[in-house]
Short mmCIF file of C-alpha atoms in Angstrom, two decimals:
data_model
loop_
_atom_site.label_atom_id
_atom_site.label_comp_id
_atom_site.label_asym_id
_atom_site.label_seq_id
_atom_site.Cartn_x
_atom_site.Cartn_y
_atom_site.Cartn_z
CA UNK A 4 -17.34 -12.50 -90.86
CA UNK A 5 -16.68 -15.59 -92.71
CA UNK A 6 -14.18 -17.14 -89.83
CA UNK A 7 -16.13 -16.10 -87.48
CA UNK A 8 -19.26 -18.03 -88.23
CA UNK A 9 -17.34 -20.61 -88.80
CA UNK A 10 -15.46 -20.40 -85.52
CA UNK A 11 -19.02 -19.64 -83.54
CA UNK A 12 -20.35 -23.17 -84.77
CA UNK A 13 -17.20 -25.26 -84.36
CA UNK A 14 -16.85 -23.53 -80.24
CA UNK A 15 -20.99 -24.02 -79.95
CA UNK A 16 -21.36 -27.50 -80.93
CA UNK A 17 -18.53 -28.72 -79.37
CA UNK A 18 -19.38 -26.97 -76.61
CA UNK A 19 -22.89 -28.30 -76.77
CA UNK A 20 -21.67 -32.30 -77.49
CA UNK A 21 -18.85 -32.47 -74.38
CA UNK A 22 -21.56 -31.08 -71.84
CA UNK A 23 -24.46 -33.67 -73.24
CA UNK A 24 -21.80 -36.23 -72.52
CA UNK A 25 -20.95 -35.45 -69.36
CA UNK A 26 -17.38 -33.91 -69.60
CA UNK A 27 -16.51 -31.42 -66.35
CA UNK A 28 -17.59 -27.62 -67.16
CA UNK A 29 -14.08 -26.54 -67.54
CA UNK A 30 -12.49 -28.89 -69.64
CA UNK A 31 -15.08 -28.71 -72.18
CA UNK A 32 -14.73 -24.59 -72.47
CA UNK A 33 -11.02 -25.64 -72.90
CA UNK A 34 -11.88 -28.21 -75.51
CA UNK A 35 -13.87 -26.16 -77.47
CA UNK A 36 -11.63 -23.38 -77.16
CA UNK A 37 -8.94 -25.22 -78.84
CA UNK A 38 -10.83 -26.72 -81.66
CA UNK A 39 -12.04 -22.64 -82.37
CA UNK A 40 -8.26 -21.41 -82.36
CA UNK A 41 -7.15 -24.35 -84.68
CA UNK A 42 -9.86 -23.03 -87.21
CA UNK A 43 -8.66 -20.13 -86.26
CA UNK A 44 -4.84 -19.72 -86.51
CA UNK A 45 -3.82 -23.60 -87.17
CA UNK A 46 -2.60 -26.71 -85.43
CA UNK A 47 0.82 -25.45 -84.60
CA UNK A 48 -0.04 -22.45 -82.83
CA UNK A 49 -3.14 -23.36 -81.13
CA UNK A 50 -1.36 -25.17 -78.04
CA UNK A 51 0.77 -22.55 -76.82
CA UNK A 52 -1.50 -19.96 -77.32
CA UNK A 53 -4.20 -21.53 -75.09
CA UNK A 54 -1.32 -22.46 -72.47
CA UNK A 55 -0.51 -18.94 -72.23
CA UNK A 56 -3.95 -17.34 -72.02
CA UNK A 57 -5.04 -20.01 -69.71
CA UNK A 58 -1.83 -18.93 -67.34
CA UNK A 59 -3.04 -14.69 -68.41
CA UNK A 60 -6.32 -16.02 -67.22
CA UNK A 61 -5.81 -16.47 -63.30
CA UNK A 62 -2.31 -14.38 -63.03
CA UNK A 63 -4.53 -11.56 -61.98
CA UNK A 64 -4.35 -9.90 -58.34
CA UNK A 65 -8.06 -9.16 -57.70
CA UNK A 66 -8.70 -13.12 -58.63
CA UNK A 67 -7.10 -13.94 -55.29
CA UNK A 68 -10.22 -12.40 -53.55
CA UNK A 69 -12.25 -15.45 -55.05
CA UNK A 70 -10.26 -18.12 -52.68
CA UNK A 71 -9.91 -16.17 -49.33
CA UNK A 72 -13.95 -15.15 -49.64
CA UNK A 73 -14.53 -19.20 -50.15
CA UNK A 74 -12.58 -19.78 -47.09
CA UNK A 75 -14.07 -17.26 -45.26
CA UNK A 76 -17.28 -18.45 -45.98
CA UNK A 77 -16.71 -21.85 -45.02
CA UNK A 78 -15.43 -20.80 -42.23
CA UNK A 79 -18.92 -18.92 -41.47
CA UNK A 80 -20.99 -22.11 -42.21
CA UNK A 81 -19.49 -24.17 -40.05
CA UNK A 82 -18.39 -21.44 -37.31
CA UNK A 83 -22.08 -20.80 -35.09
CA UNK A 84 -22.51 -17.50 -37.42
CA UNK A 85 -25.62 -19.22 -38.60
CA UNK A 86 -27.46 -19.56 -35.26
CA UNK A 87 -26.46 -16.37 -34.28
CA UNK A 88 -27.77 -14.44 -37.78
CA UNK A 89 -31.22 -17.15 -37.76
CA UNK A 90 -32.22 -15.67 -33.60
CA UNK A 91 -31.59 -12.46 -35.14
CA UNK A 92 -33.73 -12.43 -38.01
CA UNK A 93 -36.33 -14.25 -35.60
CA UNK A 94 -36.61 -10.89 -33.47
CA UNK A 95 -36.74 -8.79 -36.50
CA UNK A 96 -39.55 -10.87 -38.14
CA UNK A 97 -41.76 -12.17 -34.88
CA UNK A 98 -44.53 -9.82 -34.91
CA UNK A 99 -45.42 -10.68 -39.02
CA UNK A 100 -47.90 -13.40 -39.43
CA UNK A 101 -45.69 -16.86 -40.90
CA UNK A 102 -43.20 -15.24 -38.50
CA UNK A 103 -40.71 -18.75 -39.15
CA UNK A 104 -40.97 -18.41 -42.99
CA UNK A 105 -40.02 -14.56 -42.91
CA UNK A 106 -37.20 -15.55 -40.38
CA UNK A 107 -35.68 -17.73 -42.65
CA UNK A 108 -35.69 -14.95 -45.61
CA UNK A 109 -34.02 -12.28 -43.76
CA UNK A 110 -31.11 -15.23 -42.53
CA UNK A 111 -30.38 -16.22 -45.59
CA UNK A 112 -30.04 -12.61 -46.85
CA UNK A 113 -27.86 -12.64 -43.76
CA UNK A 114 -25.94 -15.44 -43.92
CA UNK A 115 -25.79 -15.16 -47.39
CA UNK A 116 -24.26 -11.92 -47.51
CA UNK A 117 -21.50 -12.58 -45.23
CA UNK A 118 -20.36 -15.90 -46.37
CA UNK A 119 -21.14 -15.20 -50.47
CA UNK A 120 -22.58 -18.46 -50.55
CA UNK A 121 -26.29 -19.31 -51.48
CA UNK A 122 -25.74 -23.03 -51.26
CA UNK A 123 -24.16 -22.13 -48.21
CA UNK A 124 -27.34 -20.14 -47.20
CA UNK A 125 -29.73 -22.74 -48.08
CA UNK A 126 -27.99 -26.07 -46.62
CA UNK A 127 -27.56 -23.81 -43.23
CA UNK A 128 -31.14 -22.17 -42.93
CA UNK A 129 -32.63 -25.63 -44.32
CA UNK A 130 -30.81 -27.71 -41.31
CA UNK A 131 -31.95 -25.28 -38.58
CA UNK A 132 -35.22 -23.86 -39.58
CA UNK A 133 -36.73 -26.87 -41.65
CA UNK A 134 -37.17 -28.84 -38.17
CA UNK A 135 -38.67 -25.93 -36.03
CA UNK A 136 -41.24 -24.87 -39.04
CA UNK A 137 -42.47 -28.41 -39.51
CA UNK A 138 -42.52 -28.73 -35.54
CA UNK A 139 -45.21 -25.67 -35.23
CA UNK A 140 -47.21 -27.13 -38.77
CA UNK A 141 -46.17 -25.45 -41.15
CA UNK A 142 -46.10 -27.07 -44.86
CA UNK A 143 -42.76 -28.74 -45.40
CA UNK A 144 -42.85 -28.10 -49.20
CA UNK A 145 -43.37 -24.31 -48.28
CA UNK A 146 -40.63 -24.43 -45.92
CA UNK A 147 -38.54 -26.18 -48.23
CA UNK A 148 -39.91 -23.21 -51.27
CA UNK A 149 -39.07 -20.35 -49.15
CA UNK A 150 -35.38 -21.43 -47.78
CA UNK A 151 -34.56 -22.23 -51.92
CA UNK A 152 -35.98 -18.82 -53.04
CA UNK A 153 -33.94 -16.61 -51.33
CA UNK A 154 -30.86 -18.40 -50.69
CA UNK A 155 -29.42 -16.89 -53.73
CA UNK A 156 -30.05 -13.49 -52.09
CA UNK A 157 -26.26 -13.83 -50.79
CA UNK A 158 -25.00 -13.89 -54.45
CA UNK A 159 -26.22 -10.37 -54.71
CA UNK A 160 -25.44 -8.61 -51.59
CA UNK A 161 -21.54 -8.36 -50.75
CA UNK A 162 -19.33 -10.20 -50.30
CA UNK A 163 -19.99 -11.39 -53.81
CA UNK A 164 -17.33 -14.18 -55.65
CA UNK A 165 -19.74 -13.40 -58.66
CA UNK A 166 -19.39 -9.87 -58.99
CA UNK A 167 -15.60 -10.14 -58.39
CA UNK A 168 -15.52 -12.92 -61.46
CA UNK A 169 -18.21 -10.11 -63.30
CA UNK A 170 -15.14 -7.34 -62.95
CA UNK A 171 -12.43 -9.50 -64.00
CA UNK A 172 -14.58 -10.58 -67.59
CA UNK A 173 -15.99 -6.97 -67.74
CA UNK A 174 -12.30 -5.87 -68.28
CA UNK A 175 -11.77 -3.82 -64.91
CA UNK A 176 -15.49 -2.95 -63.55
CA UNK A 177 -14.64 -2.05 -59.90
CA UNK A 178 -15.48 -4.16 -57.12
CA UNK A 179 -16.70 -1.88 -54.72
CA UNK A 180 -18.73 -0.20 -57.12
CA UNK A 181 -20.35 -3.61 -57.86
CA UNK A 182 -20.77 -4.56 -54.00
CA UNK A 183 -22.90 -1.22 -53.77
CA UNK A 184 -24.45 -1.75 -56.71
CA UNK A 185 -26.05 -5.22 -55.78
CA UNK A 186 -27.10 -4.20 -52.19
CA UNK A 187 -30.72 -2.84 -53.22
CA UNK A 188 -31.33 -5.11 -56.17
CA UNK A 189 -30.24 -8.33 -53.39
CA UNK A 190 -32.99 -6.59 -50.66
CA UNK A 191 -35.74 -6.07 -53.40
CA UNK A 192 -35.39 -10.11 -54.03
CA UNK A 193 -35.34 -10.84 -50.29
CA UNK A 194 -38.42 -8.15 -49.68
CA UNK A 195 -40.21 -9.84 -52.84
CA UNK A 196 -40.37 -12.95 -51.43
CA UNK A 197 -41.11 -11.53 -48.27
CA UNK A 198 -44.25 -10.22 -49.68
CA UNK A 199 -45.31 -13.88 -51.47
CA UNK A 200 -44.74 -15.89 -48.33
CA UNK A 201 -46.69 -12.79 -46.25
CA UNK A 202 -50.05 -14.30 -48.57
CA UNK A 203 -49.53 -17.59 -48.59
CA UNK A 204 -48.51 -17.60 -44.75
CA UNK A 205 -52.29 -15.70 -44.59
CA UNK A 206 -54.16 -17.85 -46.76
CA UNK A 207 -52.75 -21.08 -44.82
CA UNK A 208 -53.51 -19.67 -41.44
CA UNK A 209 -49.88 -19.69 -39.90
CA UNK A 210 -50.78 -16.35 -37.64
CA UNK A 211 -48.77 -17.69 -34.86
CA UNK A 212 -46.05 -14.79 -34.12
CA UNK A 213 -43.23 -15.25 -31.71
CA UNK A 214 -43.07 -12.90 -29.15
CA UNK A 215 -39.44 -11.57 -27.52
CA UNK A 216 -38.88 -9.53 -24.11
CA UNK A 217 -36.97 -6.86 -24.05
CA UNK A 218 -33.99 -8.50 -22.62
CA UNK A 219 -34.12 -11.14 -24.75
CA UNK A 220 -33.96 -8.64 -28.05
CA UNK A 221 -31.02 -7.27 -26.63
CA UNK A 222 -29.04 -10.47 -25.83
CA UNK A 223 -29.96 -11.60 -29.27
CA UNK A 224 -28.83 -8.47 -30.90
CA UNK A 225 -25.63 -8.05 -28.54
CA UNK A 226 -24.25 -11.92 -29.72
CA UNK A 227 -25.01 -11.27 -33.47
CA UNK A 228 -22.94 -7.82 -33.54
CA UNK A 229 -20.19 -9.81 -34.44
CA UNK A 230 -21.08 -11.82 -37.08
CA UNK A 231 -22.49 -8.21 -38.17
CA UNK A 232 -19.85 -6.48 -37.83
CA UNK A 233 -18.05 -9.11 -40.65
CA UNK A 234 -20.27 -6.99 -43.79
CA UNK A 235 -19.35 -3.22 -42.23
CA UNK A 236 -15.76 -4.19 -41.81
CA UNK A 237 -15.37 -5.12 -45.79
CA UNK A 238 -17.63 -2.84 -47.36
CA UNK A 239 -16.47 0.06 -45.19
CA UNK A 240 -12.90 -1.20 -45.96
CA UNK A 241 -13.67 -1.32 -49.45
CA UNK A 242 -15.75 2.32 -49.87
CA UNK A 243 -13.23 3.97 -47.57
CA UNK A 244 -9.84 2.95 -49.54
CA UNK A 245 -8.47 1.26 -46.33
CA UNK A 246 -8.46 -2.11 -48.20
CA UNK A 247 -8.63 -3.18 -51.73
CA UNK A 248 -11.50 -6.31 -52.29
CA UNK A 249 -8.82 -8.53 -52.47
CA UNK A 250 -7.58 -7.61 -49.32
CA UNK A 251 -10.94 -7.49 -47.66
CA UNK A 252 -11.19 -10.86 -48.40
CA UNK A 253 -8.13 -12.17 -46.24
CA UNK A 254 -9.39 -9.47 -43.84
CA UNK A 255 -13.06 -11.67 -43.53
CA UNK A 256 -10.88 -14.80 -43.34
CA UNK A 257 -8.80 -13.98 -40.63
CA UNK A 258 -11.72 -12.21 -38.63
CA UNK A 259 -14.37 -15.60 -38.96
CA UNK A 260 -11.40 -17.52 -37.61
CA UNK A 261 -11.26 -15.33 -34.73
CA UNK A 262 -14.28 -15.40 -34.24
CA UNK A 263 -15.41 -19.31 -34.82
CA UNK A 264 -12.09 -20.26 -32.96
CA UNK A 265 -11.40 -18.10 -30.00
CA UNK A 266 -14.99 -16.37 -29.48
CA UNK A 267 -17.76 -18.27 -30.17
CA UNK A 268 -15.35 -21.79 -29.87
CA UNK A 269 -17.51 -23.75 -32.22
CA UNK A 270 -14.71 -25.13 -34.30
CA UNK A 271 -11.34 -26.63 -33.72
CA UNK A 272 -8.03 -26.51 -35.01
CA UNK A 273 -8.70 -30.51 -36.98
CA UNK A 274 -12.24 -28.84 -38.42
CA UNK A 275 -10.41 -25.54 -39.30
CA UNK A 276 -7.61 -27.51 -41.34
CA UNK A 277 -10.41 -30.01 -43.21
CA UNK A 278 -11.88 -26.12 -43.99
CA UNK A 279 -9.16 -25.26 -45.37
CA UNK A 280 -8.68 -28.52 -47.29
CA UNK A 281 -11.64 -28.46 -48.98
CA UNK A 282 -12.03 -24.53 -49.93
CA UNK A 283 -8.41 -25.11 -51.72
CA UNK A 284 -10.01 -27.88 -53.80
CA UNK A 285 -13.22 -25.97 -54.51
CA UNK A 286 -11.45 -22.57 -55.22
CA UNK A 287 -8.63 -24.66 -57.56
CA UNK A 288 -11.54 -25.82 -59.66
CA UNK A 289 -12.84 -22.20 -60.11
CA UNK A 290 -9.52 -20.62 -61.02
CA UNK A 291 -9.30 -23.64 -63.76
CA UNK A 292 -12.46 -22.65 -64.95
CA UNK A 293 -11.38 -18.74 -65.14
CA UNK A 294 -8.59 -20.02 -67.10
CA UNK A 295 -10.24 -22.00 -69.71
CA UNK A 296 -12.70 -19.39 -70.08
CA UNK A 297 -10.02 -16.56 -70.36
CA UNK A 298 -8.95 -18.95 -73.78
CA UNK A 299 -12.41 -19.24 -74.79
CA UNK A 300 -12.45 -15.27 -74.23
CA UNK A 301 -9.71 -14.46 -76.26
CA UNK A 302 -10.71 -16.71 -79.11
CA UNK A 303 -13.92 -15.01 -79.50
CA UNK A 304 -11.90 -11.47 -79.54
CA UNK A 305 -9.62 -12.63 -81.69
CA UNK A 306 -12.28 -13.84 -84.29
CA UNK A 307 -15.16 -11.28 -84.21
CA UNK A 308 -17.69 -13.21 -82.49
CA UNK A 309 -19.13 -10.99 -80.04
CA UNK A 310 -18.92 -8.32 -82.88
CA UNK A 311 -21.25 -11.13 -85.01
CA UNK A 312 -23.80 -11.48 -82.59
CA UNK A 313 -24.09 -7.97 -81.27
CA UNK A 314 -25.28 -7.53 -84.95
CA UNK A 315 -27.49 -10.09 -84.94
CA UNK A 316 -29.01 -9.30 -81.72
CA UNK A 317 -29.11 -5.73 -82.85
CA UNK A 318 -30.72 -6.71 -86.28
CA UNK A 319 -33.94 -8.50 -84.31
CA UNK A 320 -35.34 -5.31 -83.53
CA UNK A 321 -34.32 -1.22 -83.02
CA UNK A 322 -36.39 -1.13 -79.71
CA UNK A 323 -33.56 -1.13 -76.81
CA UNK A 324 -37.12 -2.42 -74.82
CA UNK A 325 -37.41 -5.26 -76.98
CA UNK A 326 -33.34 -6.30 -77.54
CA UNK A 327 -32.72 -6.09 -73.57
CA UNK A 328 -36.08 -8.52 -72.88
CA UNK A 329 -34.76 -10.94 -75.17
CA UNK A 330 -31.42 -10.78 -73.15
CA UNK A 331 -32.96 -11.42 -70.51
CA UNK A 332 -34.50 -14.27 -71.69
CA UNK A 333 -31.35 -15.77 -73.18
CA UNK A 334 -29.46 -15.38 -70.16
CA UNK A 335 -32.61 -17.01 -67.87
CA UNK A 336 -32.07 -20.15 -70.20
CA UNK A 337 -28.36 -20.43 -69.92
CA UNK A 338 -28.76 -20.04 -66.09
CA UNK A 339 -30.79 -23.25 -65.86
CA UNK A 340 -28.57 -25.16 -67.98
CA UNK A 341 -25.08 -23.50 -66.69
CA UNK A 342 -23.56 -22.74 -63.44
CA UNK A 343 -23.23 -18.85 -62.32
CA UNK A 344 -19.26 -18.59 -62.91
CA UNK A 345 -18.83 -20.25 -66.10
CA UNK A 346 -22.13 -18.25 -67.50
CA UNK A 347 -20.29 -14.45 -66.68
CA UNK A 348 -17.29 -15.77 -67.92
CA UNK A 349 -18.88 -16.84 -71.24
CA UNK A 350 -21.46 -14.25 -72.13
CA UNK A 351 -20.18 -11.06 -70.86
CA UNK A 352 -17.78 -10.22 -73.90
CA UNK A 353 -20.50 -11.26 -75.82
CA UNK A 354 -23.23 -9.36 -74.16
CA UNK A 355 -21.72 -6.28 -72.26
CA UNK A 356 -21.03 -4.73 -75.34
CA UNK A 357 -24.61 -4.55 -76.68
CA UNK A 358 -25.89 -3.63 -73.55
CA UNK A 359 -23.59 -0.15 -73.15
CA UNK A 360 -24.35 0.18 -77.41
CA UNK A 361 -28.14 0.65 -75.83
CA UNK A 362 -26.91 3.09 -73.04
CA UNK A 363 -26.64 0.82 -69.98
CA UNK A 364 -23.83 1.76 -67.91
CA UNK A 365 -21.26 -1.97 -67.29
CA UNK A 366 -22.30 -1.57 -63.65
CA UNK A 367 -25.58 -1.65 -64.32
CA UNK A 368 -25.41 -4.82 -66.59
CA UNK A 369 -23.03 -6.94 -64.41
CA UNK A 370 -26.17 -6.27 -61.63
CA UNK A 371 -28.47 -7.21 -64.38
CA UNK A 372 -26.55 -10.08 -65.45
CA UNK A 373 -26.02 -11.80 -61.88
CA UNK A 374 -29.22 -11.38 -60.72
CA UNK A 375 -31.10 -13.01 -63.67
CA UNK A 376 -27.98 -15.70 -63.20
CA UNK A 377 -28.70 -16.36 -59.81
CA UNK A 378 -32.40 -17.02 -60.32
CA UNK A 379 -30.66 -20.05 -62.39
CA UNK A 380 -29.29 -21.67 -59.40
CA UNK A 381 -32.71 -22.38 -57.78
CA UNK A 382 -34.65 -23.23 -61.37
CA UNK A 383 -34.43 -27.00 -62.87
CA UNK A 384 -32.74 -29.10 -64.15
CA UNK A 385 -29.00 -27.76 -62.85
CA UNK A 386 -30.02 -25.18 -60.24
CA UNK A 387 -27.44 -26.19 -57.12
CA UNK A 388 -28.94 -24.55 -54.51
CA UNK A 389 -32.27 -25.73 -55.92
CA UNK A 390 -31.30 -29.24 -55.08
CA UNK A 391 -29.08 -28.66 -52.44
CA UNK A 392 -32.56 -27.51 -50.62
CA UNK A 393 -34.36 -29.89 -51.41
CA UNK A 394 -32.02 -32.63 -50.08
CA UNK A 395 -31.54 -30.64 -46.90
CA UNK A 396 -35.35 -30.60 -46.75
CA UNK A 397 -36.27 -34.14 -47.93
CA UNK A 398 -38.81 -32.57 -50.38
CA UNK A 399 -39.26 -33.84 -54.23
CA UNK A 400 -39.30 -31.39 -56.58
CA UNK A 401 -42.39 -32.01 -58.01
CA UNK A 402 -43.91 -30.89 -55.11
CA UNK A 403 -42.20 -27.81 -53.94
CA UNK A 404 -42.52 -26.21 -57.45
CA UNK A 405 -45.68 -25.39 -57.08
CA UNK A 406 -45.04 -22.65 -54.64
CA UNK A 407 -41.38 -21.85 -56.36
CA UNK A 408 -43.27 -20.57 -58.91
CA UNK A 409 -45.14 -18.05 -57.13
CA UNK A 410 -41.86 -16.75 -55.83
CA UNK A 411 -40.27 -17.32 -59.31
CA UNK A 412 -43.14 -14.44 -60.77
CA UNK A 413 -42.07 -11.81 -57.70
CA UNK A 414 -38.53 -12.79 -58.28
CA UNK A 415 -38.56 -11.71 -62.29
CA UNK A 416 -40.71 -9.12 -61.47
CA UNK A 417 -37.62 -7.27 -59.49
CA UNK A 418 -35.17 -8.38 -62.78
CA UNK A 419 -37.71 -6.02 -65.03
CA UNK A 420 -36.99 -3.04 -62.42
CA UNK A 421 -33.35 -3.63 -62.23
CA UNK A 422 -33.43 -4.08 -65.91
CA UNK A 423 -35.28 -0.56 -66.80
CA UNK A 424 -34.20 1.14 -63.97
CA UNK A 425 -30.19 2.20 -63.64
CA UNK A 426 -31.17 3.91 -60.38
CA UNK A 427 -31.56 0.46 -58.10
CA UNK A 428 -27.88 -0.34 -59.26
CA UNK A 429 -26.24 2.74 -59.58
CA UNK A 430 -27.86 4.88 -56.82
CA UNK A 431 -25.60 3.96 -53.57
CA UNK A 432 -22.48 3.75 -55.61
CA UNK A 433 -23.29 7.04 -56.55
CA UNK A 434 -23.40 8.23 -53.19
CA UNK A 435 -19.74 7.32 -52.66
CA UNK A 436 -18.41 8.87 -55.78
CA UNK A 437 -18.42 5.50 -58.04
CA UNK A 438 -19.91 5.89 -61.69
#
C-alpha cells in the first residue's frame, strides 16, 4: 500500500494547491492526475496514458444524453415553460396559507424536473415570483430562502444530468433505474420544505390564499399539459424500452423546440441559435471535466486507492450506522467546497465500494450520494444556485441564512431516511422490474 499512499498525497495536495489558486476544476483533476501516474508508472508513460483515458473518458454513448438534456433545458428556461408550470403550481397550492411561497416550491420541483437544472429553477422562479411575493408583503429574504431551497429539487427528479454522470462513474448503474429511484427522495425534499415554509408562513401571518374559478383551473391546467407532458414522454420512453436515456434526451430537445417555437412562439429562430451556442460551450466544459476525471479514475484503480481508504473508513468503526453517517458527512463537506459533477466523478470509485461492502444496493447510494450533493449547491461558500438566488433576488447572504437553515435541518432530515431506508430509492424501480 506503499505507492498508494504515496500516490493519495501527491493527487490530494496537488489537488488541494491548484484549486486554492484558482486553476479551472478540470484542469486541476488533470494536473493532479498526471503528477499521481508519474509516481506511478514514470515520466515516459504518463502522457499517453492520460491522453488515452481522457479520450476512454467521454467516447461513451450514454454521455451524449448529458448535452441534448442541457439543450433541452435551455430551451425550457427561456421557452414560456416557466409561466406555464409557476400558474400551475399556483392552483395546486392556493388554498394553503403562504399560498406564493408553496407555489414557488412545487414550480421549481416542476421546472426543475423537466429542464434538469436547479440554477435553472432558481434564476426562473426567482425572476417571476420574487416580484409578486414582495408585492403582497411577504419577507424578501424568505422569498429569496424558499426559491434557493428547493431549486435543487430538479437535480433529483428526472431528467437528471447527475444521475446520468452517477451511472457512467458507477460502472453501468442504469439510468432509468436511477430516474425512478430519485422521484420520491426529490418529492420528500420538495414536501419538507413545504412543511417549514407552512410554519413560518403561519407564524408571519401570510394567510392570504388565492382563490381560482373553476374555469380558470381548467385553462391553467389545459396550457400546462404540454410542458407536462415533456416528464411522461421520457420517463415512459425510458421504463417502456421505446427509447434508451440517451435518446430521450434528443427526444426532450426536439419536443421543447416544438413547443417554444411553433406553440407557445416565445422564442425565435436568432434566440434558438444563441441557445444552442451557449449549451455547446457549457456541455464542452462538462465532457472535459468527465475526461480528466476518467484519468484521475483510472489512476486511483490502478494504484489501490479506493482499496486504501475503504480500509480506513472501515477501520473507524464496525457499526455500518456509524461508517455511513460519517459518509455522509464527508460528502456534505465536499459539496460545499466542489461542484455536483466533478464530486460523483471523484468519490464514487472511492465510496461506492464501501457502501455495497455494508449492503447498500449502487442504486441506492448514487440516490444517497446526489441528494446529499445537491444540498451543496445551495450551502456556502461555492453553492451555485445558492448565489445564483440570491442575485436574482437582490438578497445578502447574511441575511437569508437565517431561514436557509431551518430548511437546511428538514432538508438533512430526508438524507437520514434515504440513507437508512433502501425502500424510498428502490421502491418504484421495483415496480417496473429494475433491481
Amino acid at each position: 500500500m506503499t505507492i498508494s499512499i504515496i500516490t493519495s498525497i501527491i493527487i490530494l495536495l496537488s489537488l488541494l494547491i491548484l484549486l486554492l489558486i484558482g486553476t479551472p476544476i478540470a484542469v486541476a483533476i488533470l494536473i493532479s492526475s498526471l503528477l499521481g501516474i508519474i509516481q506511478s508508472i514514470g515520466f515516459n508513460g504518463a502522457l499517453p496514458a492520460s491522453t488515452l483515458k481522457v479520450f476512454q473518458g467521454i467516447n461513451i454513448f450514454t454521455l451524449l444524453a448529458i448535452p441534448f438534456f442541457i439543450l433541452a433545458g435551455n430551451i425550457m428556461s427561456k421557452g414560456g415553460i416557466a409561466e406555464r408550470l409557476i400558474n400551475f403550481a399556483s392552483v395546486l397550492t392556493g388554498k394553503i396559507p403562504g399560498s406564493l411561497a408553496h407555489t414557488n416550491i412545487v414550480a421549481n420541483m416542476l421546472f426543475g424536473s423537466v429542464s434538469g437544472s436547479g440554477t435553472a429553477a432558481a434564476s426562473a422562479m426567482g425572476s417571476v415570483l420574487g416580484p409578486v411575493q414582495k408585492e403582497k408583503g411577504y419577507d424578501e429574504d424568505f422569498s429569496a430562502a424558499v426559491n434557493v431551497s428547493t431549486a435543487p429539487t430538479g437535480l433529483l427528479i428526472p431528467p437528471s444530468t447527475a444521475l446520468i454522470t452517477y451511472a457512467l462513474a458507477s460502472g453501468g448503474t442504469s439510468v432509468a433505474a436511477l430516474f425512478l429511484g430519485g422521484v420520491v427522495p426529490g418529492i420528500l425534499w420538495g414536501i419538507s420544505c413545504i412543511i417549514v415554509a407552512y410554519f413560518i408562513a403561519r407564524k408571519k401571518g401570510y394567510v392570504q390564499t388565492q382563490k381560482h374559478s373553476g374555469s380558470e383551473i381548467l385553462s391553467v391546467f389545459i396550457k400546462a399539459i404540454p410542458s407536462l407532458m415533456l416528464i411522461i414522454i421520457i420517463i415512459g420512453g425510458i421504463i417502456s424500452g421505446i427509447f434508451t436515456a440517451t435518446e430521450a434526451s434528443v427526444m426532450a430537445v426536439i419536443y421543447s423546440v416544438i413547443l417554444s417555437l411553433f406553440f407557445y412562439k416565445t422564442i425565435n429562430l436568432n434566440e434558438l441559435f444563441n441557445i444552442f451556442i451557449d449549451s455547446a460551450k457549457l456541455s464542452a466544459v462538462i465532457m472535459f471535466l468527465v475526461g480528466t476525471s476518467g484519468v484521475l479514475a483510472w489512476v486511483m484503480s490502478y494504484t489501490q486507492i479506493p482499496a486504501l481508504l475503504s480500509n480506513i473508513m472501515l477501520g473507524i468503526s464496525e457499526n455500518p450506522l456509524i461508517i455511513l453517517i460519517c459518509i455522509n458527512i464527508l460528502l456534505l463537506i465536499v459539496g460545499m467546497f466542489m461542484d455536483l459533477t466533478p464530486a460523483i466523478l471523484i468519490f464514487t470509485p472511492i465510496l461506492l465500494p464501501i457502501c455495497v461492502s455494508l449492503g447498500m444496493s449502487p442504486l441506492q447510494f448514487g440516490i444517497m450520494m446526489t441528494f446529499n450533493l445537491s444540498i451543496g449547491t445551495i450551502t456556502p461558500p461555492v453553492g451555485n444556485i445558492l448565489f445564483v438566488g440570491l442575485k436574482i433576488s437582490g438578497r445578502k447572504l447574511e441575511k437569508v441564512l437565517p431561514y436557509m437553515v431551518k430548511f437546511y435541518v428538514a432538508i438533512f432530515v430526508v438524507l437520514m431516511l434515504v440513507t437508512f431506508i433502501p425502500a424510498l430509492s428502490e421502491w418504484l424501480p421495483s415496480l417496473v422490474g429494475y433491481k
